[in-house]
């Protein structure tokens, strides 16, 4: 069973482009091929690093990225003459923060993907320690960004990202604004003169969902993974204003002064972190043998779906600090710790078609319609492809065999394309120039990847606007799913939000049946009592999220009041006139009210709500 699993992982690795690493000697590449491939790999990795670290918007899965890195490392080992180590790499740095130097290097972790690899690491470690007793500590591998937080005489003085391991971004102010972490260590244990505490900044799934829902409510593009959102959030220009929260956990240490006060072991660190009132690892396990370690890895793997934070593996560390010292490090990887990475749920399937979905603001998103596959407990039929450029860059074609996985265990993405299984007739995808819903010529703004349908009366856009108005966070019109809305739009009964409250006047039962008609009317009756700000949110004005919607209703009293707001009530000298309303939200509201018929839409909604109270 175990070996079958290992073989399966290798097959997957192959489809992800790991080809050469698993080839036999007979297939060994020439130095010339290797040099070309190395160049290609470095360029590709640099491209993904840029997206990941600088833009916080990766396009490929971690597994696919790791596969590229592994192929690079394998080739570099095979052709040491071609391996140019590059330490000028800035890692996670964006250029927007001051540089801070780590007193002690922030090391990376070696990675394992199979039981055999993990057992080999543990056995080697025990051998290297002359078979003296070793305790290993297992911890979740938190999926966020590494941080080093320096406390001097118990007081927090600096928070720095990993950067290239030697120096990183000084993000102290942002870190303090976003994370609940005490500035002063609690007196539960004496504080050393100085300690660099190492840990991970991450975003909980709950916060991730909350923020994505808000982003979607204002017509933005959601984040695929909590890690990207955490990275983007930590590096924002005005973190406190964003209302976002990050979490932190401390799992290690760097420099300690005086050195004699350094933790004696990982368990000692856990104890100190707790005594100082800091967030620590609550899920740690201690084991002594390979068998125990593997069992614990499996148990943590089974528990992880219930953890409120994202993880992508387990970290296994030698507990005792003296043993760590004896083991040392190779390059920047310690010999006393390793990561075992969980392979995300993946499935291989085929792209049946590439279709376009029109959003309510007109943004057109390409979607891969795939042969349905089960993944992590549900069936996936459609995978968003983000934008036109991504299809062209990855050269995805209809008919391609693809590996689908859930990014951050949530949103499905295409992690790899198996070009060896491409049907001979498959041709590059030509992005349509017309809106699939209304036929209008699609437009693209210079320098932007997004393509739009410019037609405000586009039925596709109307459908999405109505779906948004009916959604749980807005009017909460239970029962009005996309199918029902589509039928009512086709009859001409639904043209704008107010129409949901005028359905008494139409023979609804003819279209949905008597029972459903009664339910829909009851649901519309309940929605009349929704808080006004939720109905304002339901209008889907770009930039107007829950905060702005609440501020508007607070300021103008009710829907009628918001409908009557003049530009001068919202903006003064180009700046928003009141708290809770951003400049972008105010401007887009002015455009909605004055240019898009928003005043009348709102007035009619208000009248329809009052009519039958
Ligand atoms: S220990 C020398 N413990 O994983 C050991 N790292 O892939 C250094 N990570 O850069 C790290 N959870 O950002 C350690 N429990 C944990 C971790 C952890 C997540 C991250 C960390 C590190 C990366 C290496």
XYZ file of C-alpha atoms and ligand atoms in Angstrom:
637
model
C 0.000 0.000 0.000
C 2.742 2.382 1.029
C 4.806 1.670 -2.067
C 1.756 2.074 -4.304
C 1.207 5.455 -2.704
C 4.824 6.456 -3.304
C 4.621 5.342 -6.912
C 1.421 7.332 -7.344
C 3.118 10.445 -6.051
C 5.883 9.944 -8.548
C 3.416 9.567 -11.407
C 1.843 12.832 -10.296
C 5.243 14.473 -10.052
C 5.809 13.425 -13.670
C 2.640 15.046 -14.872
C 3.684 18.197 -13.094
C 6.835 18.474 -15.153
C 9.269 16.643 -12.906
C 10.299 14.469 -15.834
C 14.067 14.277 -15.557
C 14.341 13.585 -11.905
C 12.600 10.239 -12.243
C 14.154 9.220 -15.555
C 16.580 6.328 -15.760
C 20.285 6.822 -16.551
C 19.706 5.889 -20.191
C 17.588 9.013 -20.574
C 20.161 11.291 -18.915
C 20.230 14.725 -20.526
C 23.428 16.046 -22.120
C 25.220 18.980 -20.465
C 23.933 21.123 -23.293
C 20.299 20.096 -22.764
C 20.778 20.498 -19.035
C 22.112 24.001 -19.454
C 19.126 25.001 -21.590
C 16.686 23.398 -19.183
C 18.396 25.071 -16.209
C 18.007 28.450 -17.849
C 14.367 27.737 -18.545
C 13.748 26.513 -15.002
C 15.449 29.516 -13.409
C 13.427 31.906 -15.541
C 10.218 30.099 -14.727
C 10.980 29.990 -11.005
C 11.913 33.684 -11.036
C 8.590 34.434 -12.733
C 6.654 32.508 -10.075
C 8.729 34.077 -7.279
C 7.842 37.492 -8.601
C 4.132 36.621 -8.634
C 4.307 35.000 -5.225
C 6.492 37.388 -3.283
C 6.090 40.726 -4.989
C 2.521 40.535 -6.236
C 1.252 38.002 -3.689
C -0.720 36.385 -6.531
C 0.762 33.037 -7.564
C -0.520 31.235 -10.627
C 0.646 27.715 -9.940
C 0.167 25.420 -6.986
C 2.796 24.897 -4.313
C 3.220 21.323 -5.490
C 3.913 22.455 -9.037
C 6.345 25.116 -7.762
C 8.120 22.628 -5.508
C 8.406 20.251 -8.473
C 10.175 22.960 -10.483
C 12.543 23.651 -7.580
C 13.266 19.958 -7.128
C 14.022 19.521 -10.798
C 16.345 22.523 -10.610
C 18.144 21.166 -7.559
C 18.479 17.683 -9.093
C 19.965 19.137 -12.259
C 22.322 21.379 -10.324
C 23.538 18.385 -8.355
C 24.073 16.396 -11.523
C 25.850 19.249 -13.297
C 27.661 21.123 -10.506
C 29.593 23.121 -13.138
C 26.285 24.680 -14.233
C 25.062 25.412 -10.733
C 25.508 29.106 -10.008
C 24.211 29.811 -6.510
C 22.556 33.167 -6.367
C 22.382 34.895 -3.039
C 21.435 38.243 -4.487
C 17.907 36.847 -4.472
C 15.735 39.059 -2.283
C 13.167 36.387 -1.378
C 9.954 37.918 -0.086
C 11.125 41.534 -0.369
C 8.992 44.153 -2.082
C 11.238 47.206 -1.907
C 8.645 49.165 0.080
C 10.189 48.642 3.537
C 13.473 49.422 5.254
C 16.035 46.633 5.336
C 16.806 44.886 8.594
C 19.534 42.315 9.112
C 18.815 39.116 11.002
C 21.310 38.564 13.825
C 21.128 34.917 13.063
C 20.289 33.592 9.627
C 16.682 32.508 9.066
C 17.126 29.057 7.653
C 14.813 27.206 5.310
C 13.680 23.634 5.665
C 14.436 20.563 3.587
C 11.277 18.902 2.310
C 10.068 15.346 2.070
C 7.007 14.079 0.261
C 6.916 10.364 1.008
C 6.994 8.112 4.033
C 10.217 6.550 2.758
C 11.956 9.928 2.472
C 10.843 10.918 5.955
C 12.001 7.630 7.507
C 15.341 7.967 5.712
C 15.821 11.422 7.209
C 15.012 10.245 10.729
C 17.288 7.193 10.441
C 20.148 9.334 9.114
C 19.696 11.813 11.947
C 19.808 9.059 14.550
C 22.892 7.550 12.943
C 24.622 10.931 12.880
C 23.979 11.226 16.640
C 25.643 7.854 17.257
C 22.313 6.227 18.141
C 21.997 8.102 21.430
C 18.338 8.621 22.403
C 16.670 11.346 20.307
C 13.317 12.987 20.863
C 11.673 14.536 17.808
C 9.013 17.233 18.070
C 6.333 17.416 15.397
C 4.506 20.641 14.660
C 2.043 21.775 12.011
C 3.721 23.456 9.076
C 1.771 26.712 9.119
C 1.148 28.112 5.679
C 1.916 31.800 5.917
C 5.033 33.962 5.933
C 8.017 33.480 8.198
C 8.685 36.322 10.633
C 11.443 37.121 13.110
C 10.333 39.196 16.092
C 12.992 40.659 18.339
C 12.273 41.301 22.022
C 14.870 43.350 23.926
C 14.609 43.179 27.717
C 11.105 41.810 27.201
C 9.938 44.565 24.854
C 9.067 44.070 21.197
C 11.408 46.191 19.101
C 11.293 44.748 15.596
C 9.429 42.391 13.276
C 11.249 41.394 10.095
C 10.276 39.109 7.204
C 12.592 36.298 6.192
C 13.766 38.006 2.978
C 16.754 36.043 1.710
C 17.421 34.633 5.175
C 20.143 37.178 5.914
C 18.125 40.370 5.644
C 14.432 41.089 5.244
C 11.773 43.812 5.323
C 11.259 45.679 8.589
C 7.475 45.369 8.916
C 7.253 46.218 12.632
C 4.472 48.823 12.371
C 2.307 46.657 10.129
C 2.894 43.583 12.243
C 1.795 45.407 15.379
C -1.249 46.872 13.635
C -2.434 43.536 12.252
C -1.518 40.846 14.794
C -2.610 40.488 18.394
C 0.786 40.131 19.963
C 1.914 41.621 23.258
C 4.542 44.338 23.043
C 5.755 43.318 26.470
C 6.536 39.728 27.418
C 4.480 38.482 30.372
C 6.492 37.835 33.538
C 5.715 34.079 33.500
C 9.408 33.477 32.742
C 12.428 35.791 32.924
C 13.139 37.523 29.603
C 16.677 37.421 28.154
C 18.456 40.649 27.162
C 17.536 39.918 23.579
C 15.751 37.140 21.730
C 14.812 36.745 18.083
C 11.624 34.719 18.152
C 10.833 32.986 14.919
C 7.352 32.195 13.777
C 4.735 32.386 11.083
C 2.236 35.111 10.245
C -0.894 33.599 8.728
C -4.560 34.220 8.098
C -7.250 31.992 9.567
C -9.727 30.410 7.170
C -12.560 32.370 8.821
C -10.847 35.713 8.163
C -9.918 34.606 4.643
C -13.541 33.763 3.863
C -14.807 36.987 5.404
C -12.444 39.139 3.331
C -13.035 37.236 0.101
C -16.796 37.634 0.578
C -16.272 41.368 0.978
C -14.051 41.542 -2.088
C -16.622 39.675 -4.144
C -19.380 41.928 -2.830
C -17.662 44.896 -4.433
C -16.948 43.122 -7.712
C -13.267 42.389 -7.016
C -11.324 39.245 -7.821
C -11.083 36.908 -4.839
C -7.766 35.633 -3.461
C -7.061 31.988 -4.196
C -5.156 31.206 -1.025
C -5.005 32.555 2.544
C -1.220 32.762 2.271
C -1.387 35.221 -0.636
C -3.883 37.327 1.220
C -1.751 37.213 4.395
C 1.327 38.329 2.422
C -0.615 41.115 0.700
C -2.142 42.200 3.994
C 1.156 42.338 5.904
C 2.690 44.497 3.178
C -0.181 46.953 2.713
C 0.527 50.658 2.839
C -2.237 51.392 5.403
C -2.785 48.136 7.292
C -4.921 49.438 10.145
C -7.485 50.956 7.773
C -8.077 47.636 6.023
C -9.941 46.067 8.942
C -8.122 42.789 8.235
C -6.606 40.600 10.921
C -3.584 38.351 10.834
C -2.456 35.748 13.330
C 0.997 34.696 14.430
C 2.476 31.606 16.037
C 5.989 31.285 17.449
C 7.850 28.034 16.812
C 11.555 28.833 16.959
C 14.358 31.145 17.950
C 17.388 32.834 16.379
C 19.904 34.919 18.300
C 19.626 34.962 22.111
C 21.694 37.146 24.447
C 23.209 36.057 26.687
C 23.548 32.799 24.714
C 23.275 30.778 27.925
C 19.639 31.912 28.192
C 18.634 30.287 24.884
C 15.953 27.586 25.117
C 17.460 24.193 25.874
C 15.050 22.382 23.571
C 11.967 22.795 21.397
C 9.800 21.793 24.353
C 11.549 24.444 26.409
C 10.744 27.020 23.712
C 7.069 25.984 23.768
C 7.042 26.444 27.548
C 8.715 29.871 27.369
C 6.432 31.125 24.582
C 3.429 30.230 26.709
C 4.910 31.746 29.889
C 5.558 34.988 27.990
C 1.915 35.131 26.955
C 2.650 34.639 23.259
C 0.759 32.445 20.798
C 2.515 29.086 20.529
C 2.131 25.677 18.927
C -0.858 23.901 20.483
C -0.736 20.768 18.354
C 2.860 19.609 18.990
C 3.716 15.901 19.425
C 6.879 14.302 20.789
C 8.107 10.984 19.363
C 11.195 8.819 19.635
C 11.121 6.376 16.725
C 10.450 6.360 12.988
C 7.254 4.360 13.486
C 5.931 6.768 16.094
C 6.867 9.697 13.901
C 5.010 8.319 10.894
C 1.939 7.544 13.009
C 1.966 11.076 14.411
C 2.333 12.563 10.919
C -0.690 10.562 9.787
C -2.692 11.649 12.839
C -1.841 15.304 12.365
C -2.708 14.913 8.685
C -6.130 13.584 9.658
C -6.734 16.379 12.166
C -5.641 19.172 9.927
C -8.969 19.617 8.144
C -10.387 20.763 11.506
C -7.662 23.312 12.252
C -8.827 26.883 11.770
C -5.557 27.877 10.048
C -3.968 26.775 6.764
C -1.153 24.212 6.847
C 0.751 22.433 4.127
C 2.618 19.800 6.085
C 4.278 18.816 9.333
C 7.689 19.977 10.572
C 9.799 17.404 12.404
C 12.533 18.812 14.635
C 15.163 17.315 16.908
C 14.065 18.468 20.359
C 17.383 18.931 22.131
C 19.381 22.105 21.348
C 22.760 20.455 21.992
C 21.951 17.666 19.555
C 20.929 20.288 16.986
C 24.282 21.982 17.451
C 26.067 18.675 16.887
C 24.079 18.026 13.695
C 24.678 21.466 12.180
C 23.526 22.512 8.735
C 24.246 22.134 5.040
C 24.154 25.438 3.229
C 21.065 27.136 4.711
C 19.180 23.925 5.534
C 19.458 22.566 9.080
C 20.242 18.844 9.467
C 18.055 18.719 12.593
C 14.690 19.505 11.035
C 12.700 18.646 7.952
C 9.274 19.292 6.534
C 6.923 16.576 5.401
C 4.626 18.213 2.891
C 1.065 17.076 2.386
C 0.296 16.617 -1.268
C -2.878 18.567 -1.995
C -5.860 16.580 -3.166
C -5.362 16.257 -6.907
C -7.157 14.670 -9.780
C -6.326 14.246 -13.433
C -9.061 15.144 -15.865
C -9.631 16.758 -19.256
C -10.694 20.204 -20.418
C -13.963 19.835 -22.353
C -14.406 23.475 -23.217
C -13.286 26.954 -22.295
C -16.235 29.263 -21.723
C -16.546 32.884 -20.689
C -18.437 34.078 -17.656
C -19.646 37.664 -17.535
C -19.524 39.238 -14.087
C -21.941 41.891 -12.899
C -19.438 44.691 -13.452
C -18.806 43.381 -16.974
C -15.473 41.641 -16.269
C -15.275 38.521 -18.414
C -13.599 35.514 -16.785
C -12.575 32.458 -18.788
C -13.553 29.170 -17.194
C -12.333 25.636 -17.968
C -15.265 23.244 -18.177
C -13.717 19.924 -17.174
C -14.804 16.288 -17.090
C -16.288 16.248 -13.566
C -13.936 14.888 -10.876
C -14.307 14.240 -7.150
C -11.834 16.208 -5.073
C -11.761 16.587 -1.311
C -15.370 15.475 -0.894
C -17.095 17.418 -3.674
C -17.382 17.304 -7.442
C -15.584 19.885 -9.537
C -16.902 20.774 -12.967
C -15.517 24.226 -13.613
C -12.195 25.883 -12.844
C -11.609 29.611 -13.180
C -8.708 30.512 -15.474
C -8.446 34.102 -14.186
C -7.842 35.992 -17.428
C -6.969 35.903 -21.093
C -3.230 36.205 -20.555
C -3.043 33.207 -18.281
C -4.509 30.906 -20.950
C -2.050 32.189 -23.531
C 0.952 32.045 -21.203
C 0.224 28.503 -20.120
C -0.955 27.535 -23.602
C -3.969 25.687 -22.240
C -6.016 24.050 -24.994
C -9.422 22.435 -25.229
C -8.884 18.679 -24.905
C -5.804 19.006 -22.661
C -5.227 16.514 -19.842
C -4.841 18.581 -16.683
C -4.132 18.102 -13.003
C -6.712 19.870 -10.872
C -6.168 20.614 -7.205
C -7.663 22.796 -4.533
C -5.449 25.793 -3.812
C -5.241 26.187 -0.060
C -7.689 23.267 0.087
C -10.443 25.589 -1.081
C -10.571 26.901 -4.609
C -9.896 24.564 -7.523
C -7.028 25.468 -9.838
C -5.291 23.851 -12.789
C -1.946 22.853 -11.314
C -0.418 21.210 -14.350
C -0.946 20.418 -18.019
C 0.242 17.095 -19.434
C 1.299 18.078 -22.933
C 2.320 14.530 -23.779
C -1.377 13.619 -23.757
C -2.510 16.566 -25.861
C -4.856 15.530 -28.695
C -3.077 16.115 -32.033
C -5.907 18.331 -33.258
C -5.807 20.669 -30.247
C -5.132 24.230 -31.325
C -4.206 27.287 -29.215
C -7.291 28.869 -27.674
C -8.454 31.992 -29.459
C -10.047 34.355 -26.972
C -13.430 35.501 -28.316
C -13.777 39.153 -29.186
C -17.532 39.311 -28.464
C -19.469 39.007 -25.199
C -20.994 35.505 -25.001
C -24.153 36.952 -23.519
C -24.960 40.039 -25.620
C -22.482 39.968 -28.483
C -20.964 43.374 -27.658
C -17.318 43.777 -28.628
C -15.213 43.088 -25.521
C -12.801 45.776 -24.439
C -9.487 45.581 -22.604
C -7.836 48.481 -20.865
C -4.178 49.003 -21.666
C -1.902 47.292 -19.185
C -4.758 45.342 -17.585
C -5.312 41.644 -17.952
C -9.087 41.948 -17.426
C -11.408 42.015 -20.430
C -14.849 43.634 -20.114
C -18.262 43.649 -21.712
C -18.999 47.376 -22.045
C -22.785 46.936 -22.451
C -24.589 47.983 -19.253
C -27.785 46.339 -20.489
C -26.019 43.002 -21.119
C -28.347 40.183 -19.960
C -25.369 38.264 -18.538
C -24.444 41.235 -16.381
C -28.091 41.715 -15.341
C -28.329 38.069 -14.317
C -25.214 38.420 -12.103
C -26.447 41.699 -10.608
C -29.731 40.099 -9.632
C -27.962 37.003 -8.243
C -25.789 39.312 -6.156
C -28.784 41.277 -4.852
C -30.496 38.002 -3.880
C -27.388 36.549 -2.158
C -27.210 35.717 1.566
C -25.189 38.784 2.570
C -27.503 41.161 0.721
C -31.285 40.735 0.428
C -31.036 37.029 1.337
C -33.781 36.080 -1.123
C -33.928 32.422 -0.287
C -34.996 30.224 -3.219
C -34.040 32.738 -5.910
C -31.141 30.724 -7.292
C -29.521 31.377 -10.707
C -31.992 29.055 -12.486
C -35.089 30.763 -11.087
C -33.671 34.218 -11.760
C -32.882 33.241 -15.343
C -36.475 32.127 -15.949
C -37.921 35.288 -14.460
C -35.521 37.468 -16.459
C -36.555 35.618 -19.633
C -40.230 36.470 -18.913
C -39.297 40.083 -18.399
C -40.474 39.977 -14.758
C -37.076 40.677 -13.263
C -35.225 43.683 -14.665
C -33.965 45.316 -11.480
C -33.891 44.709 -7.695
C -37.301 46.361 -7.114
C -38.922 43.648 -9.248
C -38.261 41.005 -6.568
C -40.872 42.836 -4.481
C -43.440 43.151 -7.268
C -43.878 39.489 -7.974
C -47.385 39.585 -6.467
C -48.469 41.132 -9.735
C -47.304 38.342 -12.059
C -48.472 34.711 -12.599
C -45.374 33.269 -10.957
C -46.905 29.782 -10.587
C -46.955 29.390 -14.374
C -43.185 29.360 -14.433
C -42.080 27.714 -11.183
C -45.203 25.827 -10.032
C -47.622 26.723 -7.262
C -45.575 25.497 -4.309
C -42.392 27.284 -5.333
C -44.311 30.441 -6.157
C -45.645 30.590 -2.610
C -42.179 30.003 -1.182
C -40.619 32.668 -3.358
C -43.267 35.201 -2.372
C -42.750 34.384 1.310
C -39.023 34.781 0.890
C -39.460 38.169 -0.819
C -41.793 39.216 2.015
C -39.072 38.365 4.562
C -36.467 40.293 2.569
C -38.543 43.471 2.974
C -37.307 43.570 6.559
C -33.605 43.295 5.703
C -31.398 46.056 7.086
C -31.210 48.880 4.530
C -27.415 48.731 4.284
C -27.633 45.132 3.016
C -29.902 46.277 0.188
C -27.452 49.080 -0.640
C -24.679 46.448 -0.660
C -26.889 44.366 -2.975
C -26.760 47.059 -5.639
C -23.192 45.930 -6.288
C -21.681 49.374 -6.745
C -17.948 48.740 -7.304
C -15.999 49.673 -4.175
C -19.067 49.889 -1.925
C -18.577 47.056 0.562
C -20.348 46.474 3.887
C -18.434 49.267 5.634
C -19.322 51.897 3.028
C -22.937 50.653 2.753
C -23.388 51.038 6.518
C -21.783 54.482 6.486
C -24.134 55.620 3.699
C -27.284 54.487 5.487
C -26.025 56.017 8.742
C -25.444 59.301 6.963
C -28.587 59.489 4.792
C -31.079 57.572 6.937
C -32.643 55.211 4.398
C -32.650 54.120 0.734
C -34.578 57.213 -0.296
C -31.947 59.329 1.445
C -29.065 57.536 -0.298
C -30.892 57.941 -3.635
C -31.019 61.686 -3.026
C -27.337 62.110 -2.183
C -25.707 64.682 -4.431
C -22.064 64.529 -5.464
C -21.351 67.397 -3.053
C -22.835 65.330 -0.178
C -20.317 62.562 -0.897
C -17.176 64.356 -2.037
C -15.552 67.644 -1.075
C -12.561 68.677 -3.169
C -12.261 65.138 -4.466
C -12.120 63.645 -0.941
C -14.853 61.592 0.758
C -17.012 63.693 3.083
C -17.455 61.230 5.898
C -15.888 58.356 7.800
C -16.334 54.864 6.384
C -16.495 55.980 2.755
C -13.331 55.714 0.673
C -12.584 58.036 -2.188
C -12.944 55.186 -4.689
C -16.320 54.162 -3.221
C -17.590 57.759 -3.256
C -16.559 58.283 -6.880
C -18.042 55.048 -8.077
C -21.278 55.808 -6.202
C -21.485 59.205 -7.903
C -21.062 57.476 -11.274
C -23.744 54.946 -10.340
C -26.247 57.569 -9.210
C -25.648 60.160 -11.902
C -24.644 58.205 -14.979
C -26.072 54.735 -14.618
C -29.605 55.506 -13.532
C -28.815 54.477 -9.958
C -31.024 57.153 -8.399
C -34.107 55.794 -10.098
C -33.125 52.183 -9.406
C -32.845 52.998 -5.706
C -36.041 55.058 -5.594
C -38.014 52.314 -7.284
C -36.562 49.777 -4.849
C -37.496 51.950 -1.918
C -41.040 52.460 -3.271
C -41.519 48.731 -3.945
C -40.474 47.929 -0.377
C -42.854 50.446 1.146
C -45.790 49.643 -1.145
C -46.984 46.519 0.652
C -45.762 46.968 4.178
S 11.041 25.862 11.697
C 15.350 25.965 10.849
N 8.514 25.303 12.189
O 8.293 26.677 6.749
C 13.891 25.761 10.964
N 9.051 26.410 10.155
O 9.632 25.755 4.331
C 13.171 26.878 10.405
N 7.099 26.945 8.789
O 10.548 29.323 6.445
C 11.740 26.812 10.400
N 5.586 26.116 10.153
O 8.164 29.846 7.293
C 9.395 25.843 11.329
N 6.332 24.754 12.761
C 7.201 25.310 11.925
C 6.791 25.910 10.714
C 7.755 26.440 9.850
C 5.792 26.746 9.013
C 7.666 27.593 7.583
C 8.691 28.660 7.834
C 9.888 28.252 7.038
C 9.274 27.353 6.016
C 10.240 26.402 5.393
